[in-house]
CSV table of C-alpha atoms in Angstrom, one decimal:
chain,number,residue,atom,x,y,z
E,1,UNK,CA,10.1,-15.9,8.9
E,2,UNK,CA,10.7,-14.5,5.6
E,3,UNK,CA,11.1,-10.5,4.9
E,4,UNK,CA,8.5,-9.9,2.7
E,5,UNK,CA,7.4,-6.5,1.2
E,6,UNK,CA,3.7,-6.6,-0.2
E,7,UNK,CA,1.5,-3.9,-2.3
E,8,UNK,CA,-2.4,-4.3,-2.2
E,9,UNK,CA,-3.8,-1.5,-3.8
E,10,UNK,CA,-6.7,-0.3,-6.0
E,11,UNK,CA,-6.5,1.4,-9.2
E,12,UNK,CA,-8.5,2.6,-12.3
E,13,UNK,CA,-8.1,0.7,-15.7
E,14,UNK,CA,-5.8,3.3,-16.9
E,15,UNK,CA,-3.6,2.7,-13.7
E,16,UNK,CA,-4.1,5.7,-11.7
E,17,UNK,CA,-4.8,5.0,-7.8
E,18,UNK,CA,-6.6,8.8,-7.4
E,19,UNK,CA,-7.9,11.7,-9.3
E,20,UNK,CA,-6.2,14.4,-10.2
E,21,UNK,CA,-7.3,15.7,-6.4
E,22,UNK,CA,-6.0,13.0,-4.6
E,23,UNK,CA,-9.8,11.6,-4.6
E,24,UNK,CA,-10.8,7.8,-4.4
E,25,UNK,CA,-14.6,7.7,-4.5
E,26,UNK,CA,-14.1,6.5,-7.8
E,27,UNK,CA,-13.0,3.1,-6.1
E,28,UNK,CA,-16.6,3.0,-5.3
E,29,UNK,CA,-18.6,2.8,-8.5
E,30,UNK,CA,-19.2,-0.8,-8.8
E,31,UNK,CA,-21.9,-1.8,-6.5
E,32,UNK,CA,-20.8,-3.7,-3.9
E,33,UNK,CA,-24.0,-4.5,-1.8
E,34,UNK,CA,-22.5,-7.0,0.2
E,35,UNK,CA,-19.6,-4.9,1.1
E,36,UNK,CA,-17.1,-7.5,-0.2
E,37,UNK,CA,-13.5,-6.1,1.0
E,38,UNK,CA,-12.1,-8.1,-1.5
E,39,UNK,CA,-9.6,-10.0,0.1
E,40,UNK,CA,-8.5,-7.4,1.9
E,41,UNK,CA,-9.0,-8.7,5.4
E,42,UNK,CA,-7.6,-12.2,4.6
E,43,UNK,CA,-4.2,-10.0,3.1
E,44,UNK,CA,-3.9,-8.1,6.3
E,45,UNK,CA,-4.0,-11.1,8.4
E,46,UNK,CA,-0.6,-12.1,6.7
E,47,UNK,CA,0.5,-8.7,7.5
E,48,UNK,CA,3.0,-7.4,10.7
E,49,UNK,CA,2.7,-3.7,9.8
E,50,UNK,CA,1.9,-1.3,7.2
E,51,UNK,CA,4.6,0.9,5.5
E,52,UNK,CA,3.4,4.4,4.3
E,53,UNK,CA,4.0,8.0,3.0
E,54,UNK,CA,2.9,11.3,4.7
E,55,UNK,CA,-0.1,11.6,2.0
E,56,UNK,CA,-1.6,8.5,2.4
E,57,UNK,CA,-1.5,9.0,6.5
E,58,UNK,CA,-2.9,12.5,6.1
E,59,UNK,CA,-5.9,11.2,3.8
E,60,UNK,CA,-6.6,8.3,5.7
E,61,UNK,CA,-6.3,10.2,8.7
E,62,UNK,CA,-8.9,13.0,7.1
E,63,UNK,CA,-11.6,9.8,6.2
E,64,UNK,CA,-13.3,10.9,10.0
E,65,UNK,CA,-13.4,7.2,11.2
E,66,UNK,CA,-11.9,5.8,14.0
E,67,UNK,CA,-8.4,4.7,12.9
E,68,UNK,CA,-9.1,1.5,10.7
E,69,UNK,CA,-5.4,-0.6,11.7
E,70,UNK,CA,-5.2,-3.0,14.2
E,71,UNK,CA,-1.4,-3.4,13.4
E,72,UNK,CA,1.6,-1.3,13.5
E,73,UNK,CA,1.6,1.7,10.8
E,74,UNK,CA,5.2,3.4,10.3
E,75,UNK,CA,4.8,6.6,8.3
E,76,UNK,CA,7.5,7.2,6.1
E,77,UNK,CA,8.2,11.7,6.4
E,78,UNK,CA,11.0,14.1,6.5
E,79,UNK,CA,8.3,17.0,7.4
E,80,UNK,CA,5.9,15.5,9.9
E,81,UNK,CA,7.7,15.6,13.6
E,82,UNK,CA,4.8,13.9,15.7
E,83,UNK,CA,1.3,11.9,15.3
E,84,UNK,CA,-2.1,12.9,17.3
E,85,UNK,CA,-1.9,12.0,20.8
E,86,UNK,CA,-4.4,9.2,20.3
E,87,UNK,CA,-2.3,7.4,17.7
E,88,UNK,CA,1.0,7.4,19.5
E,89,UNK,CA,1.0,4.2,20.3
E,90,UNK,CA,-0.3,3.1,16.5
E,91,UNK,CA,1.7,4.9,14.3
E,92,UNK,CA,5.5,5.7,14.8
E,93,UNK,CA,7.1,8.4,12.1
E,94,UNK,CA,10.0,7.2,9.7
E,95,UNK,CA,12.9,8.7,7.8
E,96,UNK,CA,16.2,8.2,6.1
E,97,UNK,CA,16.9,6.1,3.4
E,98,UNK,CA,14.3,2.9,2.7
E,99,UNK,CA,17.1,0.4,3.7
E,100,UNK,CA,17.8,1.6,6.9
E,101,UNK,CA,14.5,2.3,7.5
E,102,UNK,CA,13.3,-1.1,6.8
E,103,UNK,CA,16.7,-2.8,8.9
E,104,UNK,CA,15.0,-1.0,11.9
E,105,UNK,CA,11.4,-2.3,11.2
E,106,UNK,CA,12.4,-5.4,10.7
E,107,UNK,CA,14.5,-5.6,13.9
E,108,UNK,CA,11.7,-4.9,15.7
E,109,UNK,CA,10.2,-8.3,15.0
E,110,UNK,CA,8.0,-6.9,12.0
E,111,UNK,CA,9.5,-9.2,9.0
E,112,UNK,CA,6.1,-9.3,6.7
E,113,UNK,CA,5.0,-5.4,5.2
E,114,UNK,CA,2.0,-4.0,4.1
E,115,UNK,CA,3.4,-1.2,1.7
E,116,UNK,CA,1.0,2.2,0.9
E,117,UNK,CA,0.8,5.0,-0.6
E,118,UNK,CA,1.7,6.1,-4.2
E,119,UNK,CA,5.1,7.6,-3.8
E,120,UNK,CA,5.8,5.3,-1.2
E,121,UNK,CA,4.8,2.3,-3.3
E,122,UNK,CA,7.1,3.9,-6.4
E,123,UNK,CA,10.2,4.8,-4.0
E,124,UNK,CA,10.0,0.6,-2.9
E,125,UNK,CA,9.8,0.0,-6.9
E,126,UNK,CA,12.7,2.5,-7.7
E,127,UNK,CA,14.7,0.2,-5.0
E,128,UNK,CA,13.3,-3.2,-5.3
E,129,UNK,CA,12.4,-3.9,-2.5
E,130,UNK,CA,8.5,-5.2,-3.3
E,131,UNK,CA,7.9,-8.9,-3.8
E,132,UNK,CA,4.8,-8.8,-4.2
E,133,UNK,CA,2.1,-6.7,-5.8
E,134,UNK,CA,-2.0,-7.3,-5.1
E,135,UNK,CA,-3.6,-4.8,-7.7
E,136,UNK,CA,-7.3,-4.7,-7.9
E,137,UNK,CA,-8.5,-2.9,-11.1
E,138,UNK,CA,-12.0,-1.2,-11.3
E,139,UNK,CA,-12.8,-0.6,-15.1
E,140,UNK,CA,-13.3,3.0,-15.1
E,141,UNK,CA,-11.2,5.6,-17.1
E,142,UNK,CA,-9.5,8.4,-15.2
E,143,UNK,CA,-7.8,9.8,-17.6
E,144,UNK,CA,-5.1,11.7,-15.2
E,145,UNK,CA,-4.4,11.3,-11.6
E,146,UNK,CA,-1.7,10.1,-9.2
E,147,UNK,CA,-0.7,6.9,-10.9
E,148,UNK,CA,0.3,3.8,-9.5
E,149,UNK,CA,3.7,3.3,-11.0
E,150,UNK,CA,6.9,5.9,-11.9
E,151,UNK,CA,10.1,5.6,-13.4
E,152,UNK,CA,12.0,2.6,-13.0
E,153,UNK,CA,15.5,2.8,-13.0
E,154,UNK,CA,15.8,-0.9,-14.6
E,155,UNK,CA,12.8,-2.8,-15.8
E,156,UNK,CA,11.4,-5.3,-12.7
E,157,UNK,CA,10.3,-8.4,-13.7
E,158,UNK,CA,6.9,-10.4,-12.1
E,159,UNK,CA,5.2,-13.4,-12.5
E,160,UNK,CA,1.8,-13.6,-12.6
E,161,UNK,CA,0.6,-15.7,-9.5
E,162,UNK,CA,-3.0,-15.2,-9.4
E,163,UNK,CA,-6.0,-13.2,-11.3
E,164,UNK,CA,-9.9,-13.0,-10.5
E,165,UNK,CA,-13.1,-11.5,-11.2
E,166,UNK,CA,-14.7,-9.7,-8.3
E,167,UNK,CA,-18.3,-8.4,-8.6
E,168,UNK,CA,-18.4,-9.2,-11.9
E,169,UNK,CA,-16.7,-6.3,-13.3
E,170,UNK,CA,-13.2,-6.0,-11.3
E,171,UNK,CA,-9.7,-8.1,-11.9
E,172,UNK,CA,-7.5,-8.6,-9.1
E,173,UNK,CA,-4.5,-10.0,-10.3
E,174,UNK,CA,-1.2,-10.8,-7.8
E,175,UNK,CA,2.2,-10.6,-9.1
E,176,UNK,CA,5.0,-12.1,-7.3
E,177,UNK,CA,8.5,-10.6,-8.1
E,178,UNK,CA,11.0,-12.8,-9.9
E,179,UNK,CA,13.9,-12.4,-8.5
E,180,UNK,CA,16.0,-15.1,-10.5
């Protein structure tokens, strides 16, 4: 099976994926009555495990709900030493440098990569190593934040594979990386 690196991720029409406080209500304010998870269940069904920085585990971890992956989450940290005792066998903490990191993932059988997490999603850019981004973009104006992309150290070309309207009012576009 093909090693495949993939990004799904929401952000604001001014490409930041939080508030300046690290919020994401904001991802909220188009009604969604029918609690449409816009293609997010289908994605994760393509999906081995999920990649993703200390933040992102801490704020998902901080949501109060019962942990929300079925798959294999690999939390990439140079300060966290160990996980609660009820997600030891969920979540398995990751460091060194991305390439080694993802030689051992991927030697463990998980080949296809859910990747998360602002810095996390910038540090994959700054190496290429994504091939594929899903970004879903509300239309609301931040203004500041955490945004979704960083320096580059070369610019990163994509095709554009895919783009709809969802509720009316959001774009989800996918963009598959060219790599010739």
């Amino acid at each position: 099976m093909e090693k495949k690196n993939k990004v799904f991720i929401g952000c604001s029409l001014d490409g930041f994926i939080a508030d300046q406080k690290g919020g994401i209500d904001w991802l909220d304010s188009i009604p969604n009555p029918d609690q449409n998870d816009m293609g997010y269940g289908e994605f994760m069904e393509g999906m081995d495990a999920l990649v993703m920085g200390r933040n992102t585990f801490e704020t998902v971890l901080g949501f109060n709900i019962p942990w929300p992956y079925e798959k294999p989450v690999f939390v990439l940290s140079n300060s966290l030493k160990e996980v609660p005792d009820k997600l030891k066998d969920k979540v398995k903490i990751v460091s060194g440098s991305l390439s080694k990191i993802l030689e051992e993932i991927n030697r463990q059988g998980y080949v296809r990569l859910y990747i998360d997490g602002g810095k996390t999603i910038q540090s994959f850019l700054k190496e290429d190593l994504i091939d594929e981004l899903t970004i879903t973009t509300v239309p609301l104006l931040l203004g500041s934040g955490i945004p979704l992309f960083s320096d580059l150290p070369k610019p990163l070309l994509f095709n554009a594979s895919s783009s709809k309207i969802l509720l009316g009012k959001i774009v989800q576009s996918v963009f598959v990386r060219d790599r010739s």
